Amino acid sequence: MAASMASQAAARGLRTVASKQILLDKLKCTWLNPRRWLNLQEYQSKKLMQDCGVAVQRFFVADTASKALEAAKRLNAKEIVLKAQILAGGRGKGVFDSGLKGGVHLTKDPVVVGELSNRMLGFNLVTKQTPKEGVKVKTVMVAEALDISRETYFAILMDRACNGPVMVGSPQGGMDIEEVAASNPELIFKEVIDIFEGVRDDQALRMAANLGFKGPLQRQAADQIKRLYDLFLKVDATQVEVNPFGETPEGQVVCFDAKINFDDNAEFRQKAVFAMDDMSESDPTEMEAAKWDLKYIGMDGNIACFVNGAGLAMATCDIIDLHGGKPANFLDLGGGVKERQVYEAFKLLTADPKVEAILVNIFGGIVNCAIIANGITKACRELELKVPLVVRLEGTNVQEAKRILNESGLPITSADDLDDAARKAVSAIKK
């Protein structure tokens, strides 16, 4: 049951990087998540890398077929790769509503780039990770296609256990690093980075050697590793992952594909980076929730869940399901809750026409239940709540919270525990 709820949430992006934990467990590391992922398109990440002297393929970005054709000619490359720019993965196997198959194409003819772009731009691309209607492609990346003679994996990430950044690498790249960690843990190499010294020459060279670079390529790879660390610091990243970190038959070390995660707490000093945040593919309700530090994920049911803490939210969804109901959303208030956040949360929940009941499940640890109660009564009055409301509160200042609710004169149903709350919410709909 919990797995079924978790899979729904994971499909919409609210999951920890559990798969990465396999790798980090092998390394005795702890994965550190920022509050919210910054969404950058592939070409934007490549531009940040390029600005730090990291070797990437030559590329241009186009928003019309004619510009794509012009870019292909300007590249003057032996072979060109054309990539639709959307945030979802699985582009290569995706399908456009124009009938074109594949969001990634290789060609040696610039004219073909123009023709393919004409069937990409303005059309929806459907992949395993997009909504069923797909995502409209507004830009394409026209890049030089390079042959890869060997693929490795390299990443720099924050590790709580080491109180700072670590380098992680493997000579087996171009595949899921989690699989390598599970099947061949001896092929995973780790270097702890001293935050005062940075990446030392001997560390970079040792990592390059462990990745299998030899001769002049070893020095070249070490230089790229140090440049990637410069990027990591410059943009306040929590992770820079390059897969593949490869070499070409011509003797170049190139970062062919990269993922960069950013620390949202550094937004105040990374305004240029965060200004690139692509919100066009985000759910409008989720975007509105993020403005108030609320984590919201829409689901297909009719019982709205209003909870503090992701684990409690998952448990609430599961117990609703156990009693024959279906959760309409996953809304996590977090810890530092204010009355205004409660009010805004209720606005989001009541704006969903599918919602036929609301279940509030709060465990007041660092959360003051009285603040929640005041926010609930304010929202009920000002929004003229029309659907049944079931509230279960436990923890800090709960008696005062219950007094506020009881004396409000509002039609609020109290619950003794989570099971009781879920049963009453489901029953309220069936009436």
Tab-separated table of C-alpha atoms in Angstrom:
chain	number	residue	atom	x	y	z
A	1	MET	CA	0.000	0.000	0.000
A	2	ALA	CA	2.714	2.449	1.019
A	3	ALA	CA	4.621	1.514	-2.081
A	4	SER	CA	1.645	2.379	-4.263
A	5	MET	CA	1.336	5.836	-2.703
A	6	ALA	CA	5.076	6.350	-2.859
A	7	SER	CA	5.128	5.487	-6.525
A	8	GLN	CA	2.470	8.108	-7.262
A	9	ALA	CA	4.469	10.749	-5.452
A	10	ALA	CA	7.704	9.629	-7.044
A	11	ALA	CA	6.169	9.848	-10.484
A	12	ARG	CA	5.543	13.529	-9.842
A	13	GLY	CA	8.977	14.214	-8.467
A	14	LEU	CA	8.606	14.163	-4.681
A	15	ARG	CA	10.985	11.459	-3.655
A	16	THR	CA	14.413	11.315	-2.132
A	17	VAL	CA	17.202	10.122	-4.323
A	18	ALA	CA	16.900	6.627	-2.915
A	19	SER	CA	18.642	5.053	-5.875
A	20	LYS	CA	21.707	7.203	-5.237
A	21	GLN	CA	21.702	5.941	-1.661
A	22	ILE	CA	22.858	2.528	-2.910
A	23	LEU	CA	26.015	4.150	-4.200
A	24	LEU	CA	26.488	6.331	-1.136
A	25	ASP	CA	25.931	3.457	1.274
A	26	LYS	CA	28.816	1.698	-0.421
A	27	LEU	CA	30.912	4.819	0.161
A	28	LYS	CA	29.599	5.491	3.682
A	29	CYS	CA	28.272	8.835	2.446
A	30	THR	CA	25.058	10.684	3.156
A	31	TRP	CA	23.150	12.283	0.288
A	32	LEU	CA	22.142	15.891	0.935
A	33	ASN	CA	19.006	17.262	-0.704
A	34	PRO	CA	18.254	20.971	-1.116
A	35	ARG	CA	14.716	22.182	-0.441
A	36	ARG	CA	13.683	22.272	-4.075
A	37	TRP	CA	15.441	21.364	-7.298
A	38	LEU	CA	16.299	24.259	-9.598
A	39	ASN	CA	15.136	23.325	-13.094
A	40	LEU	CA	17.682	24.065	-15.823
A	41	GLN	CA	17.565	22.907	-19.403
A	42	GLU	CA	20.507	20.906	-20.742
A	43	TYR	CA	21.927	23.811	-22.724
A	44	GLN	CA	21.848	26.047	-19.631
A	45	SER	CA	23.903	23.566	-17.617
A	46	LYS	CA	26.342	23.235	-20.508
A	47	LYS	CA	26.712	27.028	-20.659
A	48	LEU	CA	27.570	27.194	-16.944
A	49	MET	CA	30.183	24.501	-17.477
A	50	GLN	CA	31.554	26.234	-20.546
A	51	ASP	CA	31.934	29.489	-18.594
A	52	CYS	CA	34.178	27.667	-16.089
A	53	GLY	CA	36.420	26.245	-18.798
A	54	VAL	CA	34.917	22.759	-18.686
A	55	ALA	CA	35.180	20.981	-22.041
A	56	VAL	CA	31.753	20.435	-23.607
A	57	GLN	CA	30.587	19.951	-27.187
A	58	ARG	CA	30.200	23.094	-29.271
A	59	PHE	CA	26.524	24.006	-29.420
A	60	PHE	CA	23.920	26.604	-30.300
A	61	VAL	CA	20.314	27.049	-29.177
A	62	ALA	CA	17.456	27.818	-31.567
A	63	ASP	CA	13.759	28.567	-31.194
A	64	THR	CA	12.861	28.430	-34.901
A	65	ALA	CA	13.668	25.954	-37.666
A	66	SER	CA	15.492	28.620	-39.679
A	67	LYS	CA	17.729	29.472	-36.710
A	68	ALA	CA	18.436	25.770	-36.185
A	69	LEU	CA	19.476	25.431	-39.828
A	70	GLU	CA	21.728	28.471	-39.519
A	71	ALA	CA	23.273	27.077	-36.316
A	72	ALA	CA	23.977	23.742	-37.990
A	73	LYS	CA	25.803	25.496	-40.801
A	74	ARG	CA	27.812	27.624	-38.356
A	75	LEU	CA	28.951	24.527	-36.461
A	76	ASN	CA	30.624	23.172	-39.596
A	77	ALA	CA	30.834	19.791	-37.878
A	78	LYS	CA	31.281	16.322	-39.380
A	79	GLU	CA	28.144	15.216	-37.572
A	80	ILE	CA	25.423	17.137	-35.740
A	81	VAL	CA	23.184	16.115	-32.848
A	82	LEU	CA	19.805	17.833	-32.516
A	83	LYS	CA	18.151	17.686	-29.101
A	84	ALA	CA	14.697	18.860	-28.065
A	85	GLN	CA	15.028	20.884	-24.867
A	86	ILE	CA	12.585	19.755	-22.192
A	87	LEU	CA	13.243	18.892	-18.559
A	88	ALA	CA	11.913	15.339	-18.749
A	89	GLY	CA	14.178	12.391	-19.405
A	90	GLY	CA	13.750	9.736	-22.090
A	91	ARG	CA	13.780	12.237	-24.954
A	92	GLY	CA	15.526	9.885	-27.357
A	93	LYS	CA	12.633	7.403	-27.255
A	94	GLY	CA	9.896	10.027	-27.099
A	95	VAL	CA	7.252	10.753	-29.727
A	96	PHE	CA	6.011	14.141	-30.972
A	97	ASP	CA	2.381	14.870	-31.738
A	98	SER	CA	3.681	15.938	-35.164
A	99	GLY	CA	4.382	12.240	-35.781
A	100	LEU	CA	8.152	12.556	-35.453
A	101	LYS	CA	9.733	9.818	-33.379
A	102	GLY	CA	12.604	10.699	-31.079
A	103	GLY	CA	13.641	13.959	-29.437
A	104	VAL	CA	17.333	13.359	-30.206
A	105	HIS	CA	18.608	12.947	-33.774
A	106	LEU	CA	22.002	12.581	-35.452
A	107	THR	CA	22.688	13.817	-38.962
A	108	LYS	CA	25.531	15.022	-41.163
A	109	ASP	CA	23.312	17.319	-43.218
A	110	PRO	CA	22.459	20.808	-41.850
A	111	VAL	CA	19.337	20.856	-44.065
A	112	VAL	CA	17.986	17.840	-42.159
A	113	VAL	CA	18.478	19.770	-38.907
A	114	GLY	CA	16.130	22.447	-40.231
A	115	GLU	CA	13.570	19.878	-41.383
A	116	LEU	CA	13.631	17.990	-38.075
A	117	SER	CA	13.412	21.212	-36.054
A	118	ASN	CA	10.306	22.126	-38.012
A	119	ARG	CA	8.657	18.943	-36.673
A	120	MET	CA	9.918	19.505	-33.108
A	121	LEU	CA	9.399	23.178	-32.312
A	122	GLY	CA	5.871	24.039	-31.240
A	123	PHE	CA	4.906	20.377	-30.894
A	124	ASN	CA	4.431	18.290	-27.772
A	125	LEU	CA	6.999	15.617	-26.967
A	126	VAL	CA	5.733	12.629	-24.980
A	127	THR	CA	8.258	10.577	-22.979
A	128	LYS	CA	8.099	8.194	-20.010
A	129	GLN	CA	8.546	11.161	-17.683
A	130	THR	CA	6.109	13.708	-19.170
A	131	PRO	CA	2.364	14.026	-18.606
A	132	LYS	CA	0.344	11.943	-21.069
A	133	GLU	CA	-0.210	14.978	-23.300
A	134	GLY	CA	3.535	15.621	-23.398
A	135	VAL	CA	5.475	18.893	-23.116
A	136	LYS	CA	5.647	21.575	-25.799
A	137	VAL	CA	9.151	22.007	-27.210
A	138	LYS	CA	10.122	25.677	-27.428
A	139	THR	CA	13.850	25.360	-28.036
A	140	VAL	CA	16.281	22.880	-29.554
A	141	MET	CA	20.000	22.465	-29.002
A	142	VAL	CA	22.139	22.034	-32.109
A	143	ALA	CA	25.471	20.540	-31.076
A	144	GLU	CA	28.600	19.028	-32.508
A	145	ALA	CA	28.397	15.231	-32.337
A	146	LEU	CA	31.592	13.673	-31.021
A	147	ASP	CA	32.576	10.013	-31.023
A	148	ILE	CA	33.237	8.555	-27.586
A	149	SER	CA	35.997	5.964	-27.373
A	150	ARG	CA	35.596	5.424	-23.618
A	151	GLU	CA	33.036	6.462	-20.984
A	152	THR	CA	33.602	7.078	-17.276
A	153	TYR	CA	31.542	8.510	-14.423
A	154	PHE	CA	32.488	11.489	-12.258
A	155	ALA	CA	30.607	13.513	-9.650
A	156	ILE	CA	31.196	16.035	-6.897
A	157	LEU	CA	28.560	16.111	-4.195
A	158	MET	CA	27.973	17.327	-0.659
A	159	ASP	CA	28.396	14.647	1.976
A	160	ARG	CA	27.191	15.235	5.514
A	161	ALA	CA	29.328	12.399	6.877
A	162	CYS	CA	32.458	14.153	5.606
A	163	ASN	CA	31.227	17.652	6.517
A	164	GLY	CA	31.806	18.840	2.981
A	165	PRO	CA	32.212	17.847	-0.662
A	166	VAL	CA	33.511	14.546	-1.993
A	167	MET	CA	34.529	13.349	-5.436
A	168	VAL	CA	33.079	10.065	-6.626
A	169	GLY	CA	34.206	8.347	-9.807
A	170	SER	CA	34.148	5.086	-11.715
A	171	PRO	CA	35.834	3.837	-14.898
A	172	GLN	CA	32.431	2.407	-15.853
A	173	GLY	CA	30.366	5.335	-17.117
A	174	GLY	CA	27.502	5.807	-19.517
A	175	MET	CA	25.248	3.624	-17.369
A	176	ASP	CA	23.438	3.858	-14.046
A	177	ILE	CA	26.146	4.332	-11.453
A	178	GLU	CA	23.871	2.677	-8.892
A	179	GLU	CA	24.171	-0.572	-10.851
A	180	VAL	CA	27.954	-0.320	-10.787
A	181	ALA	CA	27.934	0.327	-7.031
A	182	ALA	CA	25.704	-2.704	-6.476
A	183	SER	CA	27.502	-5.154	-8.778
A	184	ASN	CA	31.117	-3.885	-8.751
A	185	PRO	CA	31.673	-1.706	-5.665
A	186	GLU	CA	35.452	-1.997	-6.125
A	187	LEU	CA	35.077	0.148	-9.250
A	188	ILE	CA	33.744	3.100	-7.237
A	189	PHE	CA	36.400	5.559	-6.050
A	190	LYS	CA	36.011	8.375	-3.551
A	191	GLU	CA	38.143	11.364	-2.592
A	192	VAL	CA	37.231	13.670	0.302
A	193	ILE	CA	37.812	17.336	-0.557
A	194	ASP	CA	39.226	19.686	2.072
A	195	ILE	CA	37.061	22.815	1.832
A	196	PHE	CA	40.049	25.033	2.671
A	197	GLU	CA	42.496	23.456	0.202
A	198	GLY	CA	40.095	22.488	-2.564
A	199	VAL	CA	40.967	19.685	-4.975
A	200	ARG	CA	44.710	19.077	-4.761
A	201	ASP	CA	46.728	18.148	-7.846
A	202	ASP	CA	47.564	14.708	-6.431
A	203	GLN	CA	43.864	14.029	-5.733
A	204	ALA	CA	42.808	15.066	-9.234
A	205	LEU	CA	45.555	12.954	-10.836
A	206	ARG	CA	44.728	9.955	-8.640
A	207	MET	CA	41.042	10.181	-9.535
A	208	ALA	CA	41.914	10.535	-13.237
A	209	ALA	CA	44.116	7.410	-12.982
A	210	ASN	CA	41.347	5.502	-11.178
A	211	LEU	CA	38.982	6.454	-13.987
A	212	GLY	CA	41.397	4.824	-16.440
A	213	PHE	CA	42.847	7.887	-18.162
A	214	LYS	CA	46.418	7.297	-19.290
A	215	GLY	CA	49.330	9.353	-20.566
A	216	PRO	CA	48.502	12.942	-21.563
A	217	LEU	CA	44.787	12.227	-21.061
A	218	GLN	CA	45.390	11.711	-17.339
A	219	ARG	CA	46.642	15.286	-16.910
A	220	GLN	CA	43.847	16.565	-19.127
A	221	ALA	CA	41.213	14.719	-17.080
A	222	ALA	CA	42.718	16.008	-13.831
A	223	ASP	CA	42.481	19.557	-15.157
A	224	GLN	CA	38.811	19.026	-16.033
A	225	ILE	CA	38.151	17.628	-12.546
A	226	LYS	CA	39.596	20.775	-10.966
A	227	ARG	CA	37.531	22.965	-13.277
A	228	LEU	CA	34.393	21.047	-12.336
A	229	TYR	CA	35.172	21.744	-8.681
A	230	ASP	CA	35.555	25.438	-9.542
A	231	LEU	CA	32.072	25.266	-11.074
A	232	PHE	CA	30.753	23.436	-7.999
A	233	LEU	CA	31.924	26.294	-5.770
A	234	LYS	CA	31.053	29.127	-8.123
A	235	VAL	CA	27.354	28.241	-8.449
A	236	ASP	CA	26.825	26.897	-4.897
A	237	ALA	CA	26.029	23.423	-6.197
A	238	THR	CA	25.102	20.465	-4.041
A	239	GLN	CA	25.963	18.100	-6.897
A	240	VAL	CA	27.749	18.177	-10.234
A	241	GLU	CA	27.366	14.791	-11.927
A	242	VAL	CA	29.001	14.050	-15.295
A	243	ASN	CA	27.954	10.854	-17.044
A	244	PRO	CA	29.609	10.170	-19.339
A	245	PHE	CA	32.898	11.876	-18.540
A	246	GLY	CA	34.524	10.554	-21.671
A	247	GLU	CA	37.419	10.595	-24.056
A	248	THR	CA	37.290	10.900	-27.832
A	249	PRO	CA	39.361	9.056	-30.472
A	250	GLU	CA	41.090	12.411	-31.123
A	251	GLY	CA	42.409	12.508	-27.553
A	252	GLN	CA	39.992	14.950	-25.916
A	253	VAL	CA	38.446	14.631	-22.453
A	254	VAL	CA	34.861	15.913	-22.699
A	255	CYS	CA	31.908	16.267	-20.328
A	256	PHE	CA	29.224	14.854	-22.593
A	257	ASP	CA	26.257	15.074	-20.258
A	258	ALA	CA	25.881	16.628	-16.829
A	259	LYS	CA	23.382	17.194	-14.069
A	260	ILE	CA	23.807	20.117	-11.672
A	261	ASN	CA	21.834	20.489	-8.445
A	262	PHE	CA	21.857	23.769	-6.583
A	263	ASP	CA	21.527	24.866	-2.960
A	264	ASP	CA	18.338	26.928	-2.789
A	265	ASN	CA	19.648	28.640	0.336
A	266	ALA	CA	22.219	30.371	-1.882
A	267	GLU	CA	19.591	31.912	-4.153
A	268	PHE	CA	20.282	35.376	-2.714
A	269	ARG	CA	23.825	35.321	-4.140
A	270	GLN	CA	23.131	33.238	-7.249
A	271	LYS	CA	20.520	35.511	-8.806
A	272	ALA	CA	21.831	35.029	-12.351
A	273	VAL	CA	21.645	31.230	-12.034
A	274	PHE	CA	18.216	31.159	-10.417
A	275	ALA	CA	16.890	33.605	-13.009
A	276	MET	CA	17.382	30.790	-15.527
A	277	ASP	CA	14.962	28.544	-13.606
A	278	ASP	CA	12.610	27.070	-16.198
A	279	MET	CA	9.167	26.974	-14.585
A	280	SER	CA	7.242	26.590	-17.839
A	281	GLU	CA	6.916	22.827	-17.387
A	282	SER	CA	5.961	23.015	-13.705
A	283	ASP	CA	2.443	22.482	-12.436
A	284	PRO	CA	0.897	25.931	-11.663
A	285	THR	CA	-0.477	24.728	-8.318
A	286	GLU	CA	2.907	23.360	-7.307
A	287	MET	CA	4.506	26.663	-8.281
A	288	GLU	CA	1.991	28.622	-6.194
A	289	ALA	CA	2.589	26.273	-3.251
A	290	ALA	CA	6.351	26.769	-3.506
A	291	LYS	CA	5.871	30.528	-3.051
A	292	TRP	CA	4.622	29.773	0.464
A	293	ASP	CA	7.199	27.048	1.226
A	294	LEU	CA	4.567	24.354	0.802
A	295	LYS	CA	5.267	21.082	-0.981
A	296	TYR	CA	2.251	20.142	-3.092
A	297	ILE	CA	1.663	17.242	-5.455
A	298	GLY	CA	-1.695	16.719	-7.116
A	299	MET	CA	-3.243	13.244	-7.286
A	300	ASP	CA	-6.410	11.806	-8.780
A	301	GLY	CA	-8.583	11.355	-5.674
A	302	ASN	CA	-11.117	13.538	-3.859
A	303	ILE	CA	-9.826	13.789	-0.248
A	304	ALA	CA	-7.368	16.628	0.235
A	305	CYS	CA	-4.496	15.919	2.649
A	306	PHE	CA	-3.104	18.739	4.767
A	307	VAL	CA	-0.118	17.393	6.733
A	308	ASN	CA	3.247	18.401	8.208
A	309	GLY	CA	6.128	16.139	7.248
A	310	ALA	CA	6.566	13.996	4.154
A	311	GLY	CA	6.476	10.717	6.086
A	312	LEU	CA	3.246	11.629	7.837
A	313	ALA	CA	1.798	12.767	4.509
A	314	MET	CA	2.596	9.396	2.924
A	315	ALA	CA	1.077	7.559	5.883
A	316	THR	CA	-2.057	9.725	5.635
A	317	CYS	CA	-2.425	8.932	1.929
A	318	ASP	CA	-2.025	5.227	2.652
A	319	ILE	CA	-4.623	5.104	5.424
A	320	ILE	CA	-7.128	7.039	3.317
A	321	ASP	CA	-6.590	4.398	0.643
A	322	LEU	CA	-6.945	1.635	3.245
A	323	HIS	CA	-10.415	2.946	4.175
A	324	GLY	CA	-11.527	2.984	0.538
A	325	GLY	CA	-10.847	6.641	-0.218
A	326	LYS	CA	-8.462	8.290	-2.665
A	327	PRO	CA	-6.121	11.194	-1.796
A	328	ALA	CA	-6.510	14.278	-3.974
A	329	ASN	CA	-3.079	15.604	-3.180
A	330	PHE	CA	0.067	15.420	-1.109
A	331	LEU	CA	0.555	18.705	0.772
A	332	ASP	CA	3.407	19.012	3.262
A	333	LEU	CA	3.485	22.118	5.470
A	334	GLY	CA	6.972	21.466	6.791
A	335	GLY	CA	8.180	22.712	10.156
A	336	GLY	CA	8.236	26.512	10.423
A	337	VAL	CA	4.520	27.039	9.847
A	338	LYS	CA	2.783	30.409	10.048
A	339	GLU	CA	-0.949	31.164	9.976
A	340	ARG	CA	-0.678	32.688	6.507
A	341	GLN	CA	0.775	29.451	5.149
A	342	VAL	CA	-2.183	27.526	6.558
A	343	TYR	CA	-4.570	29.970	4.898
A	344	GLU	CA	-2.758	29.745	1.543
A	345	ALA	CA	-2.725	25.948	1.801
A	346	PHE	CA	-6.495	25.910	2.223
A	347	LYS	CA	-6.846	28.190	-0.821
A	348	LEU	CA	-4.891	25.674	-2.890
A	349	LEU	CA	-6.883	22.722	-1.618
A	350	THR	CA	-10.305	24.298	-2.102
A	351	ALA	CA	-9.401	25.506	-5.612
A	352	ASP	CA	-9.284	21.876	-6.763
A	353	PRO	CA	-12.791	20.996	-8.048
A	354	LYS	CA	-12.159	17.291	-7.337
A	355	VAL	CA	-11.859	17.854	-3.579
A	356	GLU	CA	-14.937	16.658	-1.676
A	357	ALA	CA	-13.396	16.569	1.812
A	358	ILE	CA	-10.281	17.834	3.595
A	359	LEU	CA	-8.291	15.858	6.148
A	360	VAL	CA	-5.885	17.826	8.378
A	361	ASN	CA	-3.323	15.621	10.138
A	362	ILE	CA	-0.776	17.555	12.204
A	363	PHE	CA	1.770	16.260	14.670
A	364	GLY	CA	3.086	19.274	16.581
A	365	GLY	CA	6.734	18.726	17.320
A	366	ILE	CA	8.322	21.999	16.275
A	367	VAL	CA	4.907	23.012	14.927
A	368	ASN	CA	2.596	24.850	17.322
A	369	CYS	CA	-0.866	23.298	16.959
A	370	ALA	CA	-2.520	26.571	18.046
A	371	ILE	CA	-1.051	28.319	14.991
A	372	ILE	CA	-2.546	25.612	12.793
A	373	ALA	CA	-5.920	25.946	14.519
A	374	ASN	CA	-5.990	29.735	14.074
A	375	GLY	CA	-5.061	29.356	10.411
A	376	ILE	CA	-7.777	26.753	9.890
A	377	THR	CA	-10.543	28.872	11.440
A	378	LYS	CA	-9.461	31.964	9.493
A	379	ALA	CA	-9.417	30.008	6.219
A	380	CYS	CA	-12.803	28.368	6.890
A	381	ARG	CA	-14.463	31.718	7.498
A	382	GLU	CA	-12.849	33.763	4.748
A	383	LEU	CA	-13.006	31.053	2.089
A	384	GLU	CA	-16.502	29.943	3.126
A	385	LEU	CA	-15.497	26.302	3.159
A	386	LYS	CA	-18.185	24.124	1.548
A	387	VAL	CA	-16.677	20.635	1.952
A	388	PRO	CA	-16.417	18.476	5.114
A	389	LEU	CA	-13.311	19.131	7.214
A	390	VAL	CA	-11.780	16.494	9.501
A	391	VAL	CA	-8.965	17.578	11.846
A	392	ARG	CA	-6.577	15.470	13.864
A	393	LEU	CA	-4.029	17.398	15.981
A	394	GLU	CA	-1.408	16.040	18.379
A	395	GLY	CA	1.617	17.546	20.101
A	396	THR	CA	2.712	21.043	21.079
A	397	ASN	CA	-0.081	23.227	22.493
A	398	VAL	CA	-2.722	20.781	21.319
A	399	GLN	CA	-5.196	21.567	24.101
A	400	GLU	CA	-5.228	25.249	23.180
A	401	ALA	CA	-5.635	24.277	19.520
A	402	LYS	CA	-8.624	22.078	20.322
A	403	ARG	CA	-10.167	24.896	22.358
A	404	ILE	CA	-9.818	27.277	19.383
A	405	LEU	CA	-11.510	24.791	17.047
A	406	ASN	CA	-14.280	23.879	19.506
A	407	GLU	CA	-15.160	27.501	20.250
A	408	SER	CA	-15.062	28.565	16.576
A	409	GLY	CA	-18.629	27.433	15.917
A	410	LEU	CA	-17.454	25.981	12.598
A	411	PRO	CA	-18.551	22.544	11.320
A	412	ILE	CA	-15.200	20.886	11.990
A	413	THR	CA	-15.041	17.162	12.758
A	414	SER	CA	-12.390	16.211	15.319
A	415	ALA	CA	-10.560	12.880	15.175
A	416	ASP	CA	-8.797	10.957	17.929
A	417	ASP	CA	-6.077	9.453	15.772
A	418	LEU	CA	-5.027	9.049	12.140
A	419	ASP	CA	-7.119	5.944	11.559
A	420	ASP	CA	-10.180	7.683	12.982
A	421	ALA	CA	-9.491	10.771	10.852
A	422	ALA	CA	-9.197	8.791	7.617
A	423	ARG	CA	-12.350	6.798	8.375
A	424	LYS	CA	-14.350	9.986	9.089
A	425	ALA	CA	-13.069	11.736	5.949
A	426	VAL	CA	-14.046	8.791	3.752
A	427	SER	CA	-17.440	8.511	5.500
A	428	ALA	CA	-18.117	12.223	4.996
A	429	ILE	CA	-17.896	11.758	1.219
A	430	LYS	CA	-20.038	8.639	1.174
A	431	LYS	CA	-22.821	10.566	2.944
